[in-house]
Coordinates of C-alpha atoms and ligand atoms in Angstrom, one line a residue:
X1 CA -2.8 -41.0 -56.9
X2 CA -2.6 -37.3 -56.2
X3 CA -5.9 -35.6 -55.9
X4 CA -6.9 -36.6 -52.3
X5 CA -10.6 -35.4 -51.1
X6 CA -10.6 -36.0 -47.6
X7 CA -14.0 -35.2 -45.6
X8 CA -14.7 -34.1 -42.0
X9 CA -11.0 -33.8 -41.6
X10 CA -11.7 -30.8 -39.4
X11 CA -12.9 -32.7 -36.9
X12 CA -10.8 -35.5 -34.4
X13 CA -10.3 -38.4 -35.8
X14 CA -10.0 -36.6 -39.6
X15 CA -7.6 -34.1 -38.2
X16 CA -4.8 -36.8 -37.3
X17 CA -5.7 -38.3 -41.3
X18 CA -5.0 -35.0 -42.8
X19 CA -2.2 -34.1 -40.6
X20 CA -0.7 -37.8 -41.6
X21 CA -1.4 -37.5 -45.4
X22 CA -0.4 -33.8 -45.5
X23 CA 2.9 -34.9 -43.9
X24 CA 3.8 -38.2 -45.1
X25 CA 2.9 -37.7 -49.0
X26 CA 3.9 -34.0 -50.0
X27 CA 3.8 -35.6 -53.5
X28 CA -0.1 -35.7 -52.7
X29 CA -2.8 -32.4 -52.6
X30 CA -4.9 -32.9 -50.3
X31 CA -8.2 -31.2 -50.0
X32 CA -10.0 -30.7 -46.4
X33 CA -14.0 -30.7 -47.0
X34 CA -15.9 -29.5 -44.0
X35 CA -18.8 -27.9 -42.7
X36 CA -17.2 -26.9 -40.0
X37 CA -20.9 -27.7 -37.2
X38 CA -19.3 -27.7 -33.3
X39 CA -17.3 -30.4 -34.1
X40 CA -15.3 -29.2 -36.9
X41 CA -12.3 -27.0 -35.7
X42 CA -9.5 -25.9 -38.1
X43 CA -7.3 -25.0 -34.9
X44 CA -7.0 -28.8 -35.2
X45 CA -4.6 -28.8 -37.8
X46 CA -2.5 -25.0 -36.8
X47 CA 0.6 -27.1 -37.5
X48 CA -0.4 -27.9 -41.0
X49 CA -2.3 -25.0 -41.9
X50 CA 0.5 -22.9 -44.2
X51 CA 1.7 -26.5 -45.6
X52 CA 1.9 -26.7 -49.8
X53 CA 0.1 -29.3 -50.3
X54 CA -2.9 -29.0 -48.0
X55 CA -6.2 -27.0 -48.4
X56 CA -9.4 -26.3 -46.8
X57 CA -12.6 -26.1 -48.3
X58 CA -15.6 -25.5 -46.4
X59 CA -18.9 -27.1 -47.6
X60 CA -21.7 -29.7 -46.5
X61 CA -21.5 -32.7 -48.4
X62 CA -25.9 -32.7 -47.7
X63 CA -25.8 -30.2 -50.3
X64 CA -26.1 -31.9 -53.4
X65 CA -24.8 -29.5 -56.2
X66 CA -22.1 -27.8 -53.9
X67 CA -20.7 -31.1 -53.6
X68 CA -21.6 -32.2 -57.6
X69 CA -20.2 -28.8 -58.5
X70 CA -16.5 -29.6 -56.4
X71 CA -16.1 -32.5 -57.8
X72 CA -16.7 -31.6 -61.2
X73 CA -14.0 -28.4 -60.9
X74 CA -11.5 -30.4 -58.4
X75 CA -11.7 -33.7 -60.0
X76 CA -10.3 -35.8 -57.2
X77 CA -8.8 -39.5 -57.4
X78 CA -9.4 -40.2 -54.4
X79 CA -12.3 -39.9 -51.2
X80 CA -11.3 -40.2 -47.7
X81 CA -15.1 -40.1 -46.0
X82 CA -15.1 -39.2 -42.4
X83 CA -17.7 -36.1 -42.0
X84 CA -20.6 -37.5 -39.7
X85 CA -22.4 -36.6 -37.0
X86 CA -20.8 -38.5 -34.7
X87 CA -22.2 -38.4 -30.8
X88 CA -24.6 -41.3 -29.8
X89 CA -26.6 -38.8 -27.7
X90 CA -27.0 -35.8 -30.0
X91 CA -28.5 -39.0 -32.7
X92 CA -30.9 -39.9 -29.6
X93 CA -32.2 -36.1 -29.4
X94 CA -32.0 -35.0 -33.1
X95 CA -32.2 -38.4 -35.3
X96 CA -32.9 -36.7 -38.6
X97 CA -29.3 -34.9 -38.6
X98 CA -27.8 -38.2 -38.5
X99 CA -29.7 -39.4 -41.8
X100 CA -29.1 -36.1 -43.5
X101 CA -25.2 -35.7 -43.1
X102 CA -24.3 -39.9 -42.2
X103 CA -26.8 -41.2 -45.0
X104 CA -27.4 -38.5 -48.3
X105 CA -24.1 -36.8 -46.9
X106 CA -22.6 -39.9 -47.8
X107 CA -24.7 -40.8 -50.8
X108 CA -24.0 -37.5 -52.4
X109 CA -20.6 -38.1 -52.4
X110 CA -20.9 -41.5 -53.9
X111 CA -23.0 -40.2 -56.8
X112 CA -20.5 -37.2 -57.0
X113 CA -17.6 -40.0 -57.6
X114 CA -19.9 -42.0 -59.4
X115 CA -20.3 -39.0 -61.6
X116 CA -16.5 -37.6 -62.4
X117 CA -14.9 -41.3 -62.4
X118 CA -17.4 -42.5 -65.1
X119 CA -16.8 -46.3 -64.8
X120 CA -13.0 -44.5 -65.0
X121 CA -11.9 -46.8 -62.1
X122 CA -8.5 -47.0 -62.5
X123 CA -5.9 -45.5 -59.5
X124 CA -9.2 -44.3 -58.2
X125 CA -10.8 -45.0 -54.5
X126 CA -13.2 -44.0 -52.3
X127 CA -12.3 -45.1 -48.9
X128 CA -15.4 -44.5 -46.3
X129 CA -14.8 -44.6 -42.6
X130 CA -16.9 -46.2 -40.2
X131 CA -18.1 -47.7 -36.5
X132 CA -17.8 -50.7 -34.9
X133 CA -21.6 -50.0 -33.1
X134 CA -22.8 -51.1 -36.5
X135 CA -22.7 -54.5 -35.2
X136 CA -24.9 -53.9 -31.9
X137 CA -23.5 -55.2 -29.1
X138 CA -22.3 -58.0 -27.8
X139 CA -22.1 -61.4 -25.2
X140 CA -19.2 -61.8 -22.6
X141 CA -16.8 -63.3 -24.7
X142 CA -17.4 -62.6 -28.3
X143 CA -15.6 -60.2 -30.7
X144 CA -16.8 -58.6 -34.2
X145 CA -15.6 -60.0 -37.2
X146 CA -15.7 -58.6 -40.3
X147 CA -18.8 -60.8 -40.9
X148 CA -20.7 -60.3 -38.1
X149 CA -24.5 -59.1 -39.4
X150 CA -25.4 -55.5 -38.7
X151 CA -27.4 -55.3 -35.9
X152 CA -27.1 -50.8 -35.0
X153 CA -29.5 -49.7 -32.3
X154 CA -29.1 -46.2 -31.8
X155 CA -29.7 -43.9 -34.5
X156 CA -26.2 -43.0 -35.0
X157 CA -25.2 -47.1 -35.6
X158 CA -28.4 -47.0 -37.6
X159 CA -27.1 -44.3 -40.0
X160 CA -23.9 -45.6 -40.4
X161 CA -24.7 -48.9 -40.8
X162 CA -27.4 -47.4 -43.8
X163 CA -24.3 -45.5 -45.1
X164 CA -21.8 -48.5 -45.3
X165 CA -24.9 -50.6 -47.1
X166 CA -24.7 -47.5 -49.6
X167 CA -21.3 -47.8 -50.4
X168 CA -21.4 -51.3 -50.5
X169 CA -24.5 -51.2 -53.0
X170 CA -22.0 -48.1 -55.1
X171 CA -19.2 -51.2 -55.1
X172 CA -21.3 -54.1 -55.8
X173 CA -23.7 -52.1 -58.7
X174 CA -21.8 -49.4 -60.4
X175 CA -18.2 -51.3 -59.5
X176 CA -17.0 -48.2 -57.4
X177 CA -13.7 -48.8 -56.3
X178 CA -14.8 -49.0 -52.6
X179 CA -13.0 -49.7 -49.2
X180 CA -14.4 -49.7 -45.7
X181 CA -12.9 -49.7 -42.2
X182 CA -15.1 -49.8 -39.0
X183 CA -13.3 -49.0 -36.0
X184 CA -13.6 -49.3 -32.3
X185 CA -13.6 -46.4 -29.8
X186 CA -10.7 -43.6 -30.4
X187 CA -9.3 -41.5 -27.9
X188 CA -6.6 -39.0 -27.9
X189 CA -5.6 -35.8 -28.4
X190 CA -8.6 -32.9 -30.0
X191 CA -11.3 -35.3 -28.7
X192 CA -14.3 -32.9 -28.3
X193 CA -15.4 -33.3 -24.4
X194 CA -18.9 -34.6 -25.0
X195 CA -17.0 -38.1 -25.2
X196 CA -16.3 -40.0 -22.3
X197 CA -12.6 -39.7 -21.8
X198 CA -12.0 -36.2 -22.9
X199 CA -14.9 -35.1 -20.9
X200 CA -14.0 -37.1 -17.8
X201 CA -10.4 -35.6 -18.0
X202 CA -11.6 -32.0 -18.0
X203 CA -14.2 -32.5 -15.6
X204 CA -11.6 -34.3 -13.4
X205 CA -9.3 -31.2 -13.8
X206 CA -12.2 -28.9 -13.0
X207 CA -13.4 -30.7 -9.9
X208 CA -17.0 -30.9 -11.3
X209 CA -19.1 -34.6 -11.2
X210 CA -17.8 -36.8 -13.5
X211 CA -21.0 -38.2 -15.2
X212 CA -21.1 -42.1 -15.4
X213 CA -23.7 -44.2 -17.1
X214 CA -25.7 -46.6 -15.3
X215 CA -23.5 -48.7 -13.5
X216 CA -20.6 -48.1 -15.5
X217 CA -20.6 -51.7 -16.6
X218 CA -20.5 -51.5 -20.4
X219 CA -17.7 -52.1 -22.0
X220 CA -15.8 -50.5 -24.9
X221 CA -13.2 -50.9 -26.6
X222 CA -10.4 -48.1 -27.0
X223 CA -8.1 -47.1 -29.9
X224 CA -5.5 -44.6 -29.4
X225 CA -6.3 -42.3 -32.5
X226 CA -3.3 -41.9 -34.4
X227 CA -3.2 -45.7 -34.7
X228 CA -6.5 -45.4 -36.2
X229 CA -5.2 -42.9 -38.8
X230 CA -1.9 -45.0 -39.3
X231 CA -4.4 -48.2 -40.4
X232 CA -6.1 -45.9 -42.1
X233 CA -3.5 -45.0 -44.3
X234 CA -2.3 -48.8 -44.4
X235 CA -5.9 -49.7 -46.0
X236 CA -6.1 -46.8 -48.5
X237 CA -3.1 -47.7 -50.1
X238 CA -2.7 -51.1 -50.0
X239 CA -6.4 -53.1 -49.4
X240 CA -8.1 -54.9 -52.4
X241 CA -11.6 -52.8 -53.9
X242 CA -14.4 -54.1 -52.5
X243 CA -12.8 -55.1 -49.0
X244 CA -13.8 -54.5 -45.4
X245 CA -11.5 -54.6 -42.8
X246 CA -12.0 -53.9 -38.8
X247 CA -9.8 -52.3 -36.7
X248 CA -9.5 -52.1 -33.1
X249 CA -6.6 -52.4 -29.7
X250 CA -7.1 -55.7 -28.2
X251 CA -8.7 -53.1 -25.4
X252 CA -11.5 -53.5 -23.9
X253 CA -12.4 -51.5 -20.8
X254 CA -15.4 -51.0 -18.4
X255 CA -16.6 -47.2 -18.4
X256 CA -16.4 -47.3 -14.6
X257 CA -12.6 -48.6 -14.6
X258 CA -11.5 -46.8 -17.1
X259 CA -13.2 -43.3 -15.3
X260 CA -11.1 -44.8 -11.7
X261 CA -7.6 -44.9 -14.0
X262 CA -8.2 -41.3 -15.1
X263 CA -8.9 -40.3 -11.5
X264 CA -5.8 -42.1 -10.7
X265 CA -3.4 -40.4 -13.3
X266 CA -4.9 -37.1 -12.9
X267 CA -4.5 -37.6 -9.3
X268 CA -0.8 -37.8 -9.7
X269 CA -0.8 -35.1 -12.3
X270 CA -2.6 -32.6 -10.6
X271 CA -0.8 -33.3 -6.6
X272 CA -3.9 -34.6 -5.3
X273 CA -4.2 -37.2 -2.8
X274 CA -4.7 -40.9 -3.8
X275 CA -8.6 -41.3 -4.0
X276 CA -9.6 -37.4 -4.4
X277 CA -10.7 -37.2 -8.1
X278 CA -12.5 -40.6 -7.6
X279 CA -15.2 -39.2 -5.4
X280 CA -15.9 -36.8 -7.9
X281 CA -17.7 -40.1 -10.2
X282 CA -21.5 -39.6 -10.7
X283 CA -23.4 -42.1 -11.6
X284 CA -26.7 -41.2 -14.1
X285 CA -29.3 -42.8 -15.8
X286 CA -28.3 -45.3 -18.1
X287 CA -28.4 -44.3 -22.1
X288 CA -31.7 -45.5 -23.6
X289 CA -30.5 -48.1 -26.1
X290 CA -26.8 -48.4 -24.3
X291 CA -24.9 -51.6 -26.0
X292 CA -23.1 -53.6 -23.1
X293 CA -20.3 -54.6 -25.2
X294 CA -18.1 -54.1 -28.1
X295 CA -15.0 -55.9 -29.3
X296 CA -13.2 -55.7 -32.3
X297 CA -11.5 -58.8 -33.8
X298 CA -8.4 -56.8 -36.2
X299 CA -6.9 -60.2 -36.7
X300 CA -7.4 -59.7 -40.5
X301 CA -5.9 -56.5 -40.9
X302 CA -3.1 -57.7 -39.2
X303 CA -2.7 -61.2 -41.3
X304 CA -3.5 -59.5 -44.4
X305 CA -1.8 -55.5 -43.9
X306 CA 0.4 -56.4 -41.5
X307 CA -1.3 -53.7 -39.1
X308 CA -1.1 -53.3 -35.5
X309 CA -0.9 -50.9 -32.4
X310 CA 1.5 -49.1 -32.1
X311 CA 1.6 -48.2 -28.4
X312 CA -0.6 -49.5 -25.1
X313 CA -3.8 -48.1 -23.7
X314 CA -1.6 -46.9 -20.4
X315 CA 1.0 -45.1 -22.8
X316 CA -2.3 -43.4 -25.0
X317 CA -4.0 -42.6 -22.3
X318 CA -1.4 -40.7 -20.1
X319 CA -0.3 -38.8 -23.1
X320 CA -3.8 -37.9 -24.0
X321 CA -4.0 -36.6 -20.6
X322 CA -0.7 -34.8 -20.7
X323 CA -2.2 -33.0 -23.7
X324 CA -5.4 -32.1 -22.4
X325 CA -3.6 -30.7 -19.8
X326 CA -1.5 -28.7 -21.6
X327 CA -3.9 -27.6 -24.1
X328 CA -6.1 -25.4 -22.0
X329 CA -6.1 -22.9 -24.6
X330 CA -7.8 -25.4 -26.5
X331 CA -10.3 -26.8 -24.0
X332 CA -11.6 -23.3 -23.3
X333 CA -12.3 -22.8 -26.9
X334 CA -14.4 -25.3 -27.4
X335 CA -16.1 -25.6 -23.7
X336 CA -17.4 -21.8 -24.8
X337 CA -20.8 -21.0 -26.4
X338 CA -22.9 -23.9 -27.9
X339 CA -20.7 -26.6 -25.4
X340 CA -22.1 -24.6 -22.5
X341 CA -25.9 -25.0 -23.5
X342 CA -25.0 -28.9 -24.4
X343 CA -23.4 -29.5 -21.0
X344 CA -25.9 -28.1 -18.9
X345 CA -28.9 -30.1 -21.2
X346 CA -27.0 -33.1 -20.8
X347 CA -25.7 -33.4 -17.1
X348 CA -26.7 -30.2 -14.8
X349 CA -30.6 -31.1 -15.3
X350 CA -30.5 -34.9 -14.3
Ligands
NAD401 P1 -16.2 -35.6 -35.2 O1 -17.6 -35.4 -34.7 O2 -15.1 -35.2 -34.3 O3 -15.9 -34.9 -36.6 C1 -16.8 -34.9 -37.6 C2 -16.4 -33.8 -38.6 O4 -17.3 -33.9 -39.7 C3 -16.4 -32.4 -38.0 O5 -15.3 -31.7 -38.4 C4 -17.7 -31.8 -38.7 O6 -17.5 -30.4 -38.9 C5 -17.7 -32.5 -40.0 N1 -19.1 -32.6 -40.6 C6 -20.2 -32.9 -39.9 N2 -21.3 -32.8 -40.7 C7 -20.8 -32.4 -41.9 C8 -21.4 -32.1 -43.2 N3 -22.7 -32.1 -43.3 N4 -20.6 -31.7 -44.2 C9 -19.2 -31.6 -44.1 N5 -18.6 -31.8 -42.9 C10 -19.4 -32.2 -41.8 O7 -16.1 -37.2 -35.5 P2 -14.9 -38.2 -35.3 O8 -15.1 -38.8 -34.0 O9 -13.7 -37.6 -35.7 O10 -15.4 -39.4 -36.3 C11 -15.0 -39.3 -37.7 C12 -15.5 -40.5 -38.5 O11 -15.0 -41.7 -37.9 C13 -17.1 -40.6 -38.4 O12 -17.5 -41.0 -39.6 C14 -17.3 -41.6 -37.3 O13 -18.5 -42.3 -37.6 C15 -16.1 -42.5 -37.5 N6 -15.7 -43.2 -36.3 C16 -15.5 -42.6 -35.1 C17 -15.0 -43.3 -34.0 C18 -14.7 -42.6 -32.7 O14 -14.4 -43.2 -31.7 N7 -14.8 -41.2 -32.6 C19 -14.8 -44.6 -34.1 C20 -15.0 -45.3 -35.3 C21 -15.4 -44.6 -36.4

């Protein structure tokens, strides 16, 4: 395999794949394919930036004859789908994004495949990333399987679980060689701070409320990202066409208790006295739509790929914090312009 077409990889979670496949294979090219929107930033991937076998293209995979048209000139062997629109709130305000970019975004791609492989399947695959919210949500106990029926409610679940169906229907009628992952709740470093831990953190740091849904009872459960990538990789090279495979910590956390450990560690991080950052903790009115639960069962990607985490939500979450707090530079870039007018929509006006 050498032609690697990896999409979204601008972004958090596709930044740590690139980075991973840029470093561990040098004998692969691999192409970044963004449209760079708020959450796309190439200062993601400084490091890799200058590295031989890495390049960016930027591009929206809605755009049906841009994409057609790269994949005719670039003939890759390979898809690595991750471009989405990926926040549960922004799909509750603006709905029709998430269909354009999560649903024809990823249909394009198939058809573009579709189009260069010509029934051409051999050493060829096109791996598409995806959520554990496809599932809806679930009962005290339970976990998702990777048979448990789709059951999204938010428009973002909604258009992902549509865009799995898609490449499921590419697999099952046109034989594309097709793999799936659906993961639970990432979290580390060049998390955009809309999301809850990222955005807690820096809030935290900044002494400003620390926005908490409902009662901070749901329940979610939390993947340190590069462990995500890591499985990531495992699957792409080594799972069977066709398959599905979950991935997820063992994890799960309430909202609220997870926001009290931040206060905790940033507590000690920042010399303040036991208890301080907590009063910061706001609670507002509960997400329309808000799932109480998820769980991820990974028992078959273990069995079967010998997969597993590599290091424990306490270890993730204080280096995550350890970066954010070193990364100012960072935070300030993307907390400027559009995240202003976001924030203040989302959490001043309540
Ligand atoms: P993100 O929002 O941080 O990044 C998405 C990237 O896609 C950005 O770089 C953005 O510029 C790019 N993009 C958006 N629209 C595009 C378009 N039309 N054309 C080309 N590029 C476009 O998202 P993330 O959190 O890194 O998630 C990546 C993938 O993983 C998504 O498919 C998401 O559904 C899935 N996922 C995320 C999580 C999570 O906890 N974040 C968990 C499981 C699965």
């Amino acid at each position: 395999m050498k032609k690697i077409i990896i999409t979204g990889g601008a972004g958090f979670i596709g930044s740590h794949v690139v980075r991973r496949f840029v470093k561990t294979y040098p004998q692969y090219q691999i192409i970044n394919l963004d449209k760079l929107t708020y959450a796309g930033n190439l200062a993601n991937l400084k490091d890799i930036e200058n590295e031989p076998n890495y390049r960016f293209v930027k591009g929206d995979i809605v755009d049906l004859a841009y994409i057609n048209n790269l994949f005719e000139q670039e003939q890759p062997d390979a898809v690595i789908h991750l471009a989405a629109e990926s926040h549960v709130d922004r799909s509750i305000t603006n709905p029709l994004e998430f269909v354009m970019t999560n649903v024809v975004g990823t249909v394009n791609l198939l058809n573009a495949a579709k189009n260069i492989w010509k029934g051409n399947y051999e050493g060829k695959r096109f791996y598409h990333v995806s959520t554990d919210e496809v599932y809806g949500t679930l009962g005290e106990t339970d976990m998702f399987t990777e048979t448990t029926a789709y059951d999204p409610h938010s428009p973002y679940s909604a258009s992902k679980a549509s865009s799995d169906h898609f490449v499921r229907a590419y697999h099952d009628t046109y034989g594309l060689p097709a793999v799936i992952s659906n993961c639970s709740n990432n979290y580390g470093s060049f998390h955009f701070p809309e999301k809850l831990i990222p955005l807690a953190i820096n809030n935290i740091k900044q002494q400003k409320p620390v926005p908490v849904y409902g009662k901070g009872e749901n329940v979610r459960d939390w993947l340190w990202v590069e462990d995500h990538a890591r499985a990531i990789d495992v699957i792409f090279h080594k799972a069977a066409i066709g398959t599905t495979y979950n991935i997820g910590g063992h994890n799960e956390w309430k909202n609220i208790d997870l926001i009290k450990l931040l206060c905790t560690i940033l507590d000690k991080k920042l010399g303040r006295e036991e208890g301080e950052s907590a009063k910061l903790i706001t609670y507002v009115t509960d997400r329309a739509g808000h799932d109480l639960r998820y769980a991820i069962d990974a028992t078959k990607l273990k069995a079967e790929l010998g997969w597993e985490p590599s290091i424990t939500f306490e270890e993730g979450l204080e280096k995550t914090v350890d970066w954010y707090l070193a990364n100012e530079g960072w935070l300030n870039d993307v907390t400027s312009g559009h995240y202003q007018e976001y924030y203040s929509e989302q959490y001043n006006n309540r």
